[in-house]
Tab-separated table of C-alpha atoms in Angstrom:
chain	number	residue	atom	x	y	z
A	16	UNK	CA	-1.687	-45.289	139.299
A	17	UNK	CA	-1.121	-41.583	139.010
A	18	UNK	CA	0.773	-39.998	141.850
A	19	UNK	CA	-1.328	-37.737	144.122
A	20	UNK	CA	0.670	-35.395	146.323
A	21	UNK	CA	-0.915	-33.121	148.904
A	22	UNK	CA	0.167	-29.588	149.778
A	23	UNK	CA	0.539	-28.673	153.488
A	24	UNK	CA	-2.669	-26.593	153.261
A	25	UNK	CA	-4.772	-29.441	151.839
A	26	UNK	CA	-7.199	-29.531	154.775
A	27	UNK	CA	-7.449	-25.712	154.834
A	28	UNK	CA	-8.618	-25.809	151.224
A	29	UNK	CA	-11.179	-28.475	152.062
A	30	UNK	CA	-12.469	-26.428	154.990
A	31	UNK	CA	-12.921	-23.458	152.639
A	32	UNK	CA	-15.059	-25.646	150.360
A	33	UNK	CA	-12.575	-25.678	147.486
A	34	UNK	CA	-13.096	-27.900	144.466
A	35	UNK	CA	-9.879	-29.864	144.198
A	36	UNK	CA	-8.331	-31.435	141.097
A	37	UNK	CA	-5.116	-33.098	140.083
A	38	UNK	CA	-2.535	-30.720	138.602
A	39	UNK	CA	1.022	-31.834	137.827
A	40	UNK	CA	0.681	-34.775	140.227
A	41	UNK	CA	-0.683	-32.566	143.038
A	42	UNK	CA	-4.212	-32.279	144.406
A	43	UNK	CA	-4.773	-28.530	144.116
A	44	UNK	CA	-7.654	-26.093	144.708
A	45	UNK	CA	-9.232	-25.172	141.371
A	46	UNK	CA	-11.842	-22.819	142.791
A	47	UNK	CA	-13.419	-21.663	146.046
A	48	UNK	CA	-16.449	-19.424	145.439
A	49	UNK	CA	-16.160	-19.329	141.645
A	50	UNK	CA	-13.515	-18.887	138.984
A	51	UNK	CA	-14.903	-15.659	137.505
A	52	UNK	CA	-15.478	-13.895	140.817
A	53	UNK	CA	-12.034	-14.967	142.032
A	54	UNK	CA	-10.326	-13.550	138.943
A	55	UNK	CA	-12.303	-10.314	139.319
A	56	UNK	CA	-11.305	-10.005	142.985
A	57	UNK	CA	-7.635	-10.346	142.079
A	58	UNK	CA	-7.885	-7.467	139.588
A	59	UNK	CA	-9.651	-5.240	142.129
A	60	UNK	CA	-8.301	-6.125	145.560
A	61	UNK	CA	-5.921	-8.969	146.534
A	62	UNK	CA	-6.084	-12.733	146.059
A	63	UNK	CA	-4.142	-15.412	147.884
A	64	UNK	CA	-3.037	-18.479	145.933
A	65	UNK	CA	-1.463	-21.611	147.382
A	66	UNK	CA	1.287	-22.474	144.910
A	67	UNK	CA	3.155	-24.846	147.206
A	68	UNK	CA	3.299	-27.530	144.523
A	69	UNK	CA	5.997	-25.639	142.626
A	70	UNK	CA	9.604	-26.774	142.947
A	71	UNK	CA	12.517	-24.886	144.498
A	72	UNK	CA	16.248	-25.630	144.287
A	73	UNK	CA	19.127	-24.133	146.222
A	74	UNK	CA	22.570	-23.646	144.681
A	75	UNK	CA	25.797	-22.481	146.261
A	76	UNK	CA	29.012	-22.259	144.316
A	77	UNK	CA	30.808	-20.426	141.535
A	78	UNK	CA	28.311	-19.796	138.709
A	79	UNK	CA	30.926	-20.060	136.014
A	80	UNK	CA	33.278	-22.784	137.303
A	81	UNK	CA	30.357	-25.008	138.340
A	82	UNK	CA	28.783	-24.899	134.877
A	83	UNK	CA	25.504	-23.479	136.267
A	84	UNK	CA	25.680	-20.411	134.066
A	85	UNK	CA	25.744	-22.529	130.873
A	86	UNK	CA	22.460	-24.230	131.769
A	87	UNK	CA	20.277	-21.117	131.574
A	88	UNK	CA	19.076	-19.126	128.590
A	89	UNK	CA	19.468	-15.868	130.510
A	90	UNK	CA	22.749	-14.482	131.790
A	91	UNK	CA	22.512	-15.406	135.459
A	92	UNK	CA	26.021	-14.065	136.225
A	93	UNK	CA	24.617	-10.572	135.606
A	94	UNK	CA	21.713	-10.855	138.056
A	95	UNK	CA	22.377	-8.478	140.958
A	96	UNK	CA	22.101	-9.879	144.479
A	97	UNK	CA	18.509	-9.350	145.633
A	98	UNK	CA	17.001	-9.712	142.179
A	99	UNK	CA	15.495	-12.507	140.115
A	100	UNK	CA	15.155	-13.205	136.418
A	101	UNK	CA	12.809	-15.271	134.233
A	102	UNK	CA	14.451	-17.724	131.849
A	103	UNK	CA	14.650	-21.266	130.540
A	104	UNK	CA	16.418	-24.552	130.788
A	105	UNK	CA	16.726	-25.787	127.200
A	106	UNK	CA	17.655	-29.072	125.583
A	107	UNK	CA	20.281	-29.328	122.819
A	108	UNK	CA	17.582	-28.787	120.189
A	109	UNK	CA	16.587	-25.500	121.840
A	110	UNK	CA	13.356	-27.050	123.196
A	111	UNK	CA	12.119	-25.759	126.541
A	112	UNK	CA	12.872	-28.226	129.360
A	113	UNK	CA	11.257	-25.756	131.741
A	114	UNK	CA	10.576	-22.082	132.308
A	115	UNK	CA	11.681	-20.773	135.676
A	116	UNK	CA	12.688	-17.857	137.847
A	117	UNK	CA	16.168	-17.723	139.323
A	118	UNK	CA	16.868	-15.482	142.325
A	119	UNK	CA	20.363	-14.409	143.393
A	120	UNK	CA	20.478	-14.772	147.160
A	121	UNK	CA	24.115	-13.754	147.520
A	122	UNK	CA	27.205	-13.581	145.317
A	123	UNK	CA	27.415	-17.381	145.122
A	124	UNK	CA	23.909	-18.504	146.159
A	125	UNK	CA	20.786	-18.892	144.000
A	126	UNK	CA	17.243	-20.131	144.436
A	127	UNK	CA	15.672	-21.623	141.323
A	128	UNK	CA	11.871	-21.868	141.110
A	129	UNK	CA	10.516	-24.441	138.672
A	130	UNK	CA	7.180	-25.962	137.652
A	131	UNK	CA	5.651	-28.723	139.764
A	132	UNK	CA	5.415	-31.454	137.128
A	133	UNK	CA	8.979	-30.854	135.927
A	134	UNK	CA	10.730	-30.573	139.295
A	135	UNK	CA	12.413	-33.990	139.272
A	136	UNK	CA	13.370	-33.756	135.595
A	137	UNK	CA	14.837	-30.269	136.059
A	138	UNK	CA	16.813	-31.353	139.092
A	139	UNK	CA	18.472	-34.140	137.109
A	140	UNK	CA	19.142	-31.871	134.114
A	141	UNK	CA	20.846	-29.258	136.285
A	142	UNK	CA	22.694	-31.816	138.395
A	143	UNK	CA	24.139	-33.520	135.324
A	144	UNK	CA	25.343	-30.165	133.990
A	145	UNK	CA	27.247	-29.281	137.175
A	146	UNK	CA	30.863	-30.131	137.908
A	147	UNK	CA	33.363	-29.195	140.591
A	148	UNK	CA	32.471	-28.508	144.168
A	149	UNK	CA	29.120	-26.794	144.386
A	150	UNK	CA	26.066	-27.464	146.546
A	151	UNK	CA	22.832	-28.169	144.704
A	152	UNK	CA	19.760	-29.367	146.586
A	153	UNK	CA	16.037	-29.788	145.988
A	154	UNK	CA	14.332	-27.849	148.794
A	155	UNK	CA	10.791	-28.266	147.378
A	156	UNK	CA	9.443	-30.493	150.150
A	157	UNK	CA	10.505	-28.084	152.893
A	158	UNK	CA	9.354	-25.006	150.969
A	159	UNK	CA	5.804	-23.717	150.618
A	160	UNK	CA	4.747	-20.845	148.379
A	161	UNK	CA	1.897	-18.372	148.697
A	162	UNK	CA	1.176	-15.750	146.040
A	163	UNK	CA	-0.551	-12.564	147.119
A	164	UNK	CA	-1.607	-10.751	143.970
A	165	UNK	CA	-3.701	-7.693	143.312
A	166	UNK	CA	-3.589	-3.888	143.513
A	167	UNK	CA	-4.039	-3.959	147.307
A	168	UNK	CA	-1.367	-6.612	147.965
A	169	UNK	CA	1.347	-4.119	148.898
A	170	UNK	CA	-0.842	-2.395	151.493
A	171	UNK	CA	-1.817	-5.702	153.019
A	172	UNK	CA	1.767	-6.953	153.269
A	173	UNK	CA	3.141	-3.645	154.564
A	174	UNK	CA	0.607	-3.607	157.383
A	175	UNK	CA	1.264	-7.222	158.350
A	176	UNK	CA	4.992	-7.575	157.795
A	177	UNK	CA	6.419	-4.065	157.864
A	178	UNK	CA	6.984	-1.090	155.616
A	179	UNK	CA	10.205	-2.397	154.042
A	180	UNK	CA	8.188	-4.342	151.462
A	181	UNK	CA	7.278	-1.031	149.810
A	182	UNK	CA	10.884	-0.644	148.615
A	183	UNK	CA	10.911	-3.989	146.815
A	184	UNK	CA	11.220	-3.380	143.028
A	185	UNK	CA	9.642	-5.533	140.303
A	186	UNK	CA	11.577	-8.834	140.224
A	187	UNK	CA	13.336	-7.886	143.445
A	188	UNK	CA	13.001	-9.796	146.701
A	189	UNK	CA	13.810	-9.481	150.366
A	190	UNK	CA	14.083	-11.843	153.273
A	191	UNK	CA	11.545	-11.125	155.982
A	192	UNK	CA	10.450	-12.484	159.283
A	193	UNK	CA	6.865	-13.758	158.999
A	194	UNK	CA	5.438	-14.840	162.365
A	195	UNK	CA	8.837	-15.912	163.665
A	196	UNK	CA	9.871	-17.812	160.576
A	197	UNK	CA	12.195	-16.610	157.823
A	198	UNK	CA	10.576	-16.120	154.432
A	199	UNK	CA	11.669	-14.841	151.041
A	200	UNK	CA	9.195	-12.396	149.519
A	201	UNK	CA	9.648	-11.535	145.849
A	202	UNK	CA	7.758	-8.977	143.813
A	203	UNK	CA	6.818	-11.362	141.056
A	204	UNK	CA	3.664	-13.111	139.944
A	205	UNK	CA	1.547	-14.668	137.249
A	206	UNK	CA	-1.466	-12.366	137.132
A	207	UNK	CA	-0.432	-8.998	135.669
A	208	UNK	CA	-1.269	-7.279	138.948
A	209	UNK	CA	1.000	-5.804	141.575
A	210	UNK	CA	1.877	-8.834	143.631
A	211	UNK	CA	4.244	-10.875	145.695
A	212	UNK	CA	5.331	-14.479	145.919
A	213	UNK	CA	6.102	-15.652	149.436
A	214	UNK	CA	8.478	-18.591	149.903
A	215	UNK	CA	8.363	-19.977	153.398
A	216	UNK	CA	8.929	-23.157	155.350
A	217	UNK	CA	6.233	-25.768	154.831
A	218	UNK	CA	5.567	-25.999	158.570
A	219	UNK	CA	4.846	-22.275	158.904
A	220	UNK	CA	2.663	-21.790	155.826
A	221	UNK	CA	-0.636	-22.471	157.599
A	222	UNK	CA	-0.300	-19.528	159.964
A	223	UNK	CA	0.669	-17.152	157.163
A	224	UNK	CA	-2.263	-18.369	155.014
A	225	UNK	CA	-4.794	-17.928	157.830
A	226	UNK	CA	-3.489	-14.532	158.920
A	227	UNK	CA	-3.584	-13.163	155.379
A	228	UNK	CA	-7.128	-14.442	154.887
A	229	UNK	CA	-8.255	-12.623	158.043
A	230	UNK	CA	-7.744	-9.376	156.127
A	231	UNK	CA	-11.011	-8.500	154.432
A	232	UNK	CA	-9.180	-7.242	151.347
A	233	UNK	CA	-7.832	-10.769	150.775
A	234	UNK	CA	-9.738	-13.773	149.419
A	235	UNK	CA	-8.441	-17.185	148.353
A	236	UNK	CA	-8.240	-17.932	144.640
A	237	UNK	CA	-7.669	-21.242	142.890
A	238	UNK	CA	-5.822	-22.422	139.826
A	239	UNK	CA	-8.885	-21.764	137.639
A	240	UNK	CA	-8.724	-18.012	138.254
A	241	UNK	CA	-4.938	-18.140	137.996
A	242	UNK	CA	-5.215	-19.601	134.500
A	243	UNK	CA	-7.524	-16.796	133.335
A	244	UNK	CA	-5.364	-14.092	134.898
A	245	UNK	CA	-2.137	-15.403	133.388
A	246	UNK	CA	-3.664	-15.839	129.945
A	247	UNK	CA	-5.109	-12.304	129.994
A	248	UNK	CA	-1.440	-11.260	130.267
A	249	UNK	CA	-0.299	-13.754	127.629
A	250	UNK	CA	2.000	-15.552	130.079
A	251	UNK	CA	2.925	-19.048	128.890
A	252	UNK	CA	1.919	-22.165	130.800
A	253	UNK	CA	4.459	-24.968	130.718
A	254	UNK	CA	2.988	-28.221	129.420
A	255	UNK	CA	0.194	-26.371	127.630
A	256	UNK	CA	1.782	-23.548	125.600
A	257	UNK	CA	5.429	-24.570	125.770
A	258	UNK	CA	7.263	-27.865	126.173
A	259	UNK	CA	10.381	-29.667	124.977
A	260	UNK	CA	9.194	-29.526	121.366
A	261	UNK	CA	8.885	-25.723	121.338
A	262	UNK	CA	11.690	-23.181	121.451
A	263	UNK	CA	11.599	-19.745	123.119
A	264	UNK	CA	11.867	-18.122	119.676
A	265	UNK	CA	8.764	-19.906	118.399
A	266	UNK	CA	6.933	-19.151	121.644
A	267	UNK	CA	7.513	-15.392	121.392
A	268	UNK	CA	9.843	-15.477	124.399
A	269	UNK	CA	13.067	-14.437	122.663
A	270	UNK	CA	13.607	-11.526	125.054
A	271	UNK	CA	14.407	-14.031	127.825
A	272	UNK	CA	17.211	-15.577	125.783
A	273	UNK	CA	20.651	-13.983	125.557
A	274	UNK	CA	22.137	-15.344	122.326
A	275	UNK	CA	25.397	-13.417	122.764
A	276	UNK	CA	26.717	-16.000	125.229
A	277	UNK	CA	27.146	-19.763	125.303
A	278	UNK	CA	24.415	-21.942	126.833
A	279	UNK	CA	22.774	-25.301	126.201
A	280	UNK	CA	20.510	-25.045	123.151
A	281	UNK	CA	22.057	-21.850	121.817
A	282	UNK	CA	23.357	-23.389	118.567
A	283	UNK	CA	19.914	-24.736	117.765
A	284	UNK	CA	18.353	-21.326	118.406
A	285	UNK	CA	20.927	-19.582	116.226
A	286	UNK	CA	20.171	-22.094	113.479
A	287	UNK	CA	16.460	-21.507	113.859
A	288	UNK	CA	17.015	-17.761	113.725
A	289	UNK	CA	19.028	-18.121	110.534
A	290	UNK	CA	16.600	-20.422	108.772
A	291	UNK	CA	13.499	-18.562	109.883
A	292	UNK	CA	10.689	-19.944	112.010
A	293	UNK	CA	8.196	-22.410	110.558
A	294	UNK	CA	5.629	-21.528	113.210
A	295	UNK	CA	5.251	-18.811	115.803
A	296	UNK	CA	2.994	-17.959	118.689
A	297	UNK	CA	-0.194	-16.123	117.866
A	298	UNK	CA	-2.574	-14.338	120.223
A	299	UNK	CA	-6.189	-13.788	119.228
A	300	UNK	CA	-9.461	-12.426	120.522
A	301	UNK	CA	-12.641	-14.305	119.719
A	302	UNK	CA	-15.408	-12.058	118.367
A	303	UNK	CA	-17.911	-13.488	120.885
A	304	UNK	CA	-18.098	-14.934	124.399
A	305	UNK	CA	-17.046	-18.370	123.112
A	306	UNK	CA	-13.899	-19.895	124.598
A	307	UNK	CA	-11.218	-21.423	122.432
A	308	UNK	CA	-9.595	-24.441	124.121
A	309	UNK	CA	-6.358	-26.424	123.993
A	310	UNK	CA	-6.001	-28.297	120.668
A	311	UNK	CA	-8.770	-26.467	118.811
A	312	UNK	CA	-7.648	-25.914	115.206
A	313	UNK	CA	-6.813	-22.515	113.690
A	314	UNK	CA	-7.825	-21.690	110.104
A	315	UNK	CA	-7.005	-18.713	107.915
A	316	UNK	CA	-8.981	-18.185	104.699
A	317	UNK	CA	-10.217	-21.783	104.807
A	318	UNK	CA	-6.783	-23.388	105.253
A	319	UNK	CA	-5.518	-24.904	108.481
A	320	UNK	CA	-2.616	-22.796	109.780
A	321	UNK	CA	-2.108	-24.041	113.349
A	322	UNK	CA	-3.633	-24.966	116.681
A	323	UNK	CA	-4.662	-23.423	119.989
A	324	UNK	CA	-2.504	-24.109	123.060
A	325	UNK	CA	-4.529	-22.127	125.646
A	326	UNK	CA	-7.890	-20.427	125.630
A	327	UNK	CA	-10.374	-19.037	128.126
A	328	UNK	CA	-13.290	-16.669	128.437
A	329	UNK	CA	-11.778	-13.400	129.656
A	330	UNK	CA	-14.149	-11.835	132.184
A	331	UNK	CA	-12.383	-8.481	132.083
A	332	UNK	CA	-12.560	-8.243	128.261
A	333	UNK	CA	-15.918	-9.998	127.916
A	334	UNK	CA	-14.790	-12.284	125.095
A	335	UNK	CA	-12.871	-15.456	124.414
A	336	UNK	CA	-9.087	-15.135	124.162
A	337	UNK	CA	-6.432	-17.606	123.179
A	338	UNK	CA	-2.881	-18.283	122.126
A	339	UNK	CA	-1.497	-20.927	119.817
A	340	UNK	CA	1.034	-21.690	117.141
A	341	UNK	CA	0.511	-20.786	113.481
A	342	UNK	CA	2.570	-20.340	110.347
A	343	UNK	CA	4.148	-16.856	110.582
A	344	UNK	CA	2.042	-15.212	107.874
A	345	UNK	CA	-1.106	-15.934	109.924
A	346	UNK	CA	0.158	-14.155	113.034
A	347	UNK	CA	-0.026	-10.529	111.889
A	348	UNK	CA	-2.107	-8.328	114.231
A	349	UNK	CA	-5.486	-7.456	112.735
A	350	UNK	CA	-5.800	-10.613	110.628
A	351	UNK	CA	-9.023	-12.623	110.807
A	352	UNK	CA	-8.776	-16.235	111.921
A	353	UNK	CA	-11.315	-18.982	112.394
A	354	UNK	CA	-11.089	-21.320	115.369
A	355	UNK	CA	-12.672	-24.726	114.766
A	356	UNK	CA	-13.536	-27.722	116.861
A	357	UNK	CA	-15.896	-30.454	115.660
A	358	UNK	CA	-19.042	-28.567	114.605
A	359	UNK	CA	-18.066	-25.360	116.412
A	360	UNK	CA	-16.575	-22.405	114.593
A	361	UNK	CA	-15.616	-19.044	116.054
A	362	UNK	CA	-14.326	-15.926	114.326
A	363	UNK	CA	-11.245	-14.374	115.899
A	364	UNK	CA	-8.832	-11.501	115.326
A	365	UNK	CA	-5.058	-11.575	115.829
A	366	UNK	CA	-3.960	-9.117	118.534
A	367	UNK	CA	-0.764	-8.123	120.319
A	368	UNK	CA	-0.019	-9.279	123.845
A	369	UNK	CA	-0.892	-8.636	126.552
A	370	UNK	CA	-4.637	-8.920	126.058
A	371	UNK	CA	-5.154	-6.930	129.237
A	372	UNK	CA	-3.146	-3.733	129.627
A	373	UNK	CA	-4.725	-2.045	132.658
A	374	UNK	CA	-3.139	-4.196	135.374
A	375	UNK	CA	-1.371	-2.807	138.440
A	376	UNK	CA	1.777	-4.873	137.781
A	377	UNK	CA	4.197	-1.922	137.710
A	378	UNK	CA	2.388	0.374	140.166
B	37	UNK	CA	-48.032	-28.551	134.838
B	38	UNK	CA	-45.511	-31.350	134.780
B	39	UNK	CA	-41.750	-31.217	135.507
B	40	UNK	CA	-39.594	-33.965	134.001
B	41	UNK	CA	-35.847	-34.648	133.796
B	42	UNK	CA	-33.333	-36.329	131.472
B	43	UNK	CA	-30.237	-38.389	132.245
B	44	UNK	CA	-28.216	-35.581	130.618
B	45	UNK	CA	-29.521	-33.180	133.296
B	46	UNK	CA	-32.037	-31.147	131.326
B	47	UNK	CA	-35.450	-30.327	132.760
B	48	UNK	CA	-38.673	-29.631	130.883
B	49	UNK	CA	-41.672	-27.922	132.394
B	50	UNK	CA	-44.735	-29.023	130.439
B	51	UNK	CA	-47.945	-26.990	130.250
B	52	UNK	CA	-50.385	-28.516	127.784
B	53	UNK	CA	-48.571	-28.842	124.466
B	54	UNK	CA	-45.746	-26.429	125.294
B	55	UNK	CA	-42.587	-27.125	127.241
B	56	UNK	CA	-39.866	-24.906	128.714
B	57	UNK	CA	-36.363	-26.408	128.806
B	58	UNK	CA	-33.379	-25.732	131.048
B	59	UNK	CA	-30.396	-27.300	132.789
B	60	UNK	CA	-30.621	-28.708	136.297
B	61	UNK	CA	-28.811	-27.145	139.247
B	62	UNK	CA	-26.733	-30.312	139.477
B	63	UNK	CA	-25.482	-29.864	135.895
B	64	UNK	CA	-24.708	-26.205	136.429
B	65	UNK	CA	-22.775	-26.922	139.615
B	66	UNK	CA	-20.622	-29.372	137.663
B	67	UNK	CA	-20.023	-26.856	134.878
B	68	UNK	CA	-19.082	-23.928	137.118
B	69	UNK	CA	-19.456	-20.354	135.880
B	70	UNK	CA	-21.354	-20.315	132.577
B	71	UNK	CA	-19.680	-18.001	130.048
B	72	UNK	CA	-21.586	-18.570	126.804
B	73	UNK	CA	-24.921	-20.024	125.718
B	74	UNK	CA	-25.663	-20.913	122.115
B	75	UNK	CA	-29.414	-20.456	121.808
B	76	UNK	CA	-31.311	-22.596	119.288
B	77	UNK	CA	-32.964	-20.961	116.314
B	78	UNK	CA	-36.657	-20.185	116.754
B	79	UNK	CA	-38.703	-22.363	114.393
B	80	UNK	CA	-36.191	-25.218	114.363
B	81	UNK	CA	-37.557	-28.767	114.692
B	82	UNK	CA	-35.687	-30.796	117.277
B	83	UNK	CA	-35.821	-34.518	117.996
B	84	UNK	CA	-35.886	-35.992	121.479
B	85	UNK	CA	-32.352	-36.533	122.866
B	86	UNK	CA	-30.748	-34.836	119.850
B	87	UNK	CA	-28.589	-31.740	120.262
B	88	UNK	CA	-30.659	-28.634	120.963
B	89	UNK	CA	-27.807	-26.192	121.565
B	90	UNK	CA	-24.544	-25.884	123.456
B	91	UNK	CA	-23.221	-24.181	126.526
B	92	UNK	CA	-19.755	-23.146	127.639
B	93	UNK	CA	-18.368	-22.698	131.122
B	94	UNK	CA	-15.011	-21.824	132.594
B	95	UNK	CA	-14.340	-25.562	132.612
B	96	UNK	CA	-15.844	-27.115	129.483
B	97	UNK	CA	-18.067	-26.875	126.426
B	98	UNK	CA	-21.108	-29.165	126.519
B	99	UNK	CA	-24.081	-30.005	124.355
B	100	UNK	CA	-27.661	-29.588	125.525
B	101	UNK	CA	-30.160	-32.212	124.382
B	102	UNK	CA	-33.871	-31.801	123.726
B	103	UNK	CA	-35.914	-33.643	126.386
B	104	UNK	CA	-38.797	-34.049	123.908
B	105	UNK	CA	-39.351	-33.641	120.173
B	106	UNK	CA	-40.906	-30.397	119.010
B	107	UNK	CA	-40.458	-26.997	117.414
B	108	UNK	CA	-38.546	-24.196	119.125
B	109	UNK	CA	-40.981	-21.326	119.746
B	110	UNK	CA	-39.032	-19.051	122.051
B	111	UNK	CA	-35.522	-18.612	123.489
B	112	UNK	CA	-34.214	-16.837	126.575
B	113	UNK	CA	-32.391	-13.958	124.885
B	114	UNK	CA	-31.181	-12.528	128.200
B	115	UNK	CA	-28.630	-15.340	128.239
B	116	UNK	CA	-26.831	-13.828	125.234
B	117	UNK	CA	-25.367	-11.096	127.378
B	118	UNK	CA	-25.937	-12.549	130.854
B	119	UNK	CA	-25.260	-16.283	130.801
B	120	UNK	CA	-24.565	-16.091	134.544
B	121	UNK	CA	-28.348	-16.067	135.068
B	122	UNK	CA	-28.074	-19.851	134.664
B	123	UNK	CA	-25.695	-20.041	137.637
B	124	UNK	CA	-27.997	-17.872	139.697
B	125	UNK	CA	-31.293	-19.581	138.869
B	126	UNK	CA	-30.828	-22.694	136.739
B	127	UNK	CA	-34.312	-24.082	137.243
B	128	UNK	CA	-36.141	-20.739	136.937
B	129	UNK	CA	-34.933	-17.556	135.175
B	130	UNK	CA	-32.102	-19.531	133.618
B	131	UNK	CA	-34.420	-21.390	131.225
B	132	UNK	CA	-33.047	-21.854	127.702
B	133	UNK	CA	-35.878	-22.367	125.234
B	134	UNK	CA	-39.567	-23.094	124.847
B	135	UNK	CA	-40.899	-25.724	122.435
B	136	UNK	CA	-44.230	-26.773	120.973
B	137	UNK	CA	-44.224	-30.474	121.784
B	138	UNK	CA	-44.871	-32.718	118.783
B	139	UNK	CA	-44.567	-36.137	120.388
B	140	UNK	CA	-45.837	-36.142	123.993
B	141	UNK	CA	-45.386	-39.925	124.109
B	142	UNK	CA	-41.655	-39.258	124.581
B	143	UNK	CA	-42.460	-38.303	128.183
B	144	UNK	CA	-42.274	-41.924	129.265
B	145	UNK	CA	-38.507	-41.849	128.590
B	146	UNK	CA	-38.081	-38.992	131.119
B	147	UNK	CA	-37.831	-39.012	134.914
B	148	UNK	CA	-39.942	-37.340	137.582
B	149	UNK	CA	-38.047	-35.459	140.330
B	150	UNK	CA	-37.870	-38.406	142.716
B	151	UNK	CA	-36.464	-40.626	139.988
B	152	UNK	CA	-33.956	-37.958	138.962
B	153	UNK	CA	-32.795	-37.507	142.568
B	154	UNK	CA	-32.386	-41.265	142.814
B	155	UNK	CA	-30.405	-41.201	139.533
B	156	UNK	CA	-28.132	-38.439	140.931
B	157	UNK	CA	-27.424	-40.501	144.054
B	158	UNK	CA	-26.161	-43.297	141.817
B	159	UNK	CA	-23.668	-41.073	139.974
B	160	UNK	CA	-19.996	-41.237	140.970
């Protein structure tokens, strides 16, 4: 039987009338009042997401001597204290074991934030790559995570938790006292809007959730809206767009890989770079309100050239949007594609990411 | 005027030899926000329980089946640009198409409201 884990706020979601569904082994809220209205609210005001299913690890030790540095595609030794960076754990073939954010808490301390379904796998991968005397622990169970995202999120947080949050730069974080409990608040997110991710102790998440929802600028949003918002930005979803059989180069995520230094999977990526890519990520807009969906097939001039990995109806653009993998010649912006599934066919046009460019992300 | 239902959650409002077809509120609640409606072609002959058109929501793409055999005479064009009308009023302004019924005998394979409600109670 499939594992069904509950987040600390499970009964809060039920009280709010959320539709719940299984996601990465967790019973999570998919929607409250409606997926489209929730995604609209996030782009206009501020939405609160319970993301407590995600995994968090704590590391303390020497990044180089411990071997930690070698495990990440990005150069974590160069992350300043108080900042985070997006990157990957890769396998020897360059395939993505997980995508993650790593925060530097102090000179020798890091917090690593990973996907829910991959938490246990990632922990073992990192643990087996470490040597010497370092501390490495899975703090997921004791850690809850709330995302407040939207153009009004900074105002809301500054009023509730103090003005210091205004100084937090993109991908920066600070430790704050939230209702008597220590929390880490980072200026990161998955929506393309100005926003914050709040890491706090599982036993104090309920108060923070309820207090934030008392603000009339804030409404709860579920994973359904989150999926639309992230795809409108072209952000990859692990398990859907990327997995162990895809490399960051194929997935259009080469800027999060530093090939000038040694790390697990680097040789494979260098080889791939030398030989050229057989397939690459493509982003396309459907020429109607139809939604492409995972595993729909992509055709170019009558020939199959790839498949869709994510697709939704974009409420802000008023059309279907999607990403997938195709042979490189089919990924040039402006090209016409056809998306097929059974008897359905939709015309689409290759575009550059992000789909949505008006977000408040950098405000 | 007669209102009948299918096991696939379509309704048909019958007035003489014409019928207006839509999706039930139950179906729409399951689908969530409707994002696209493929309207059938006017003039097309459809057979009972065969695919009439399709509908897409934020969660899934689904087929819509004809409750009775007939010829499509009219479609709700407002749904082209405002499919959300179905979420707002599934069993009224959110109608999909009108047909000229060719085989009224097919009605005996449909349910009246009480039977449909009973059918819904038996669903998981």
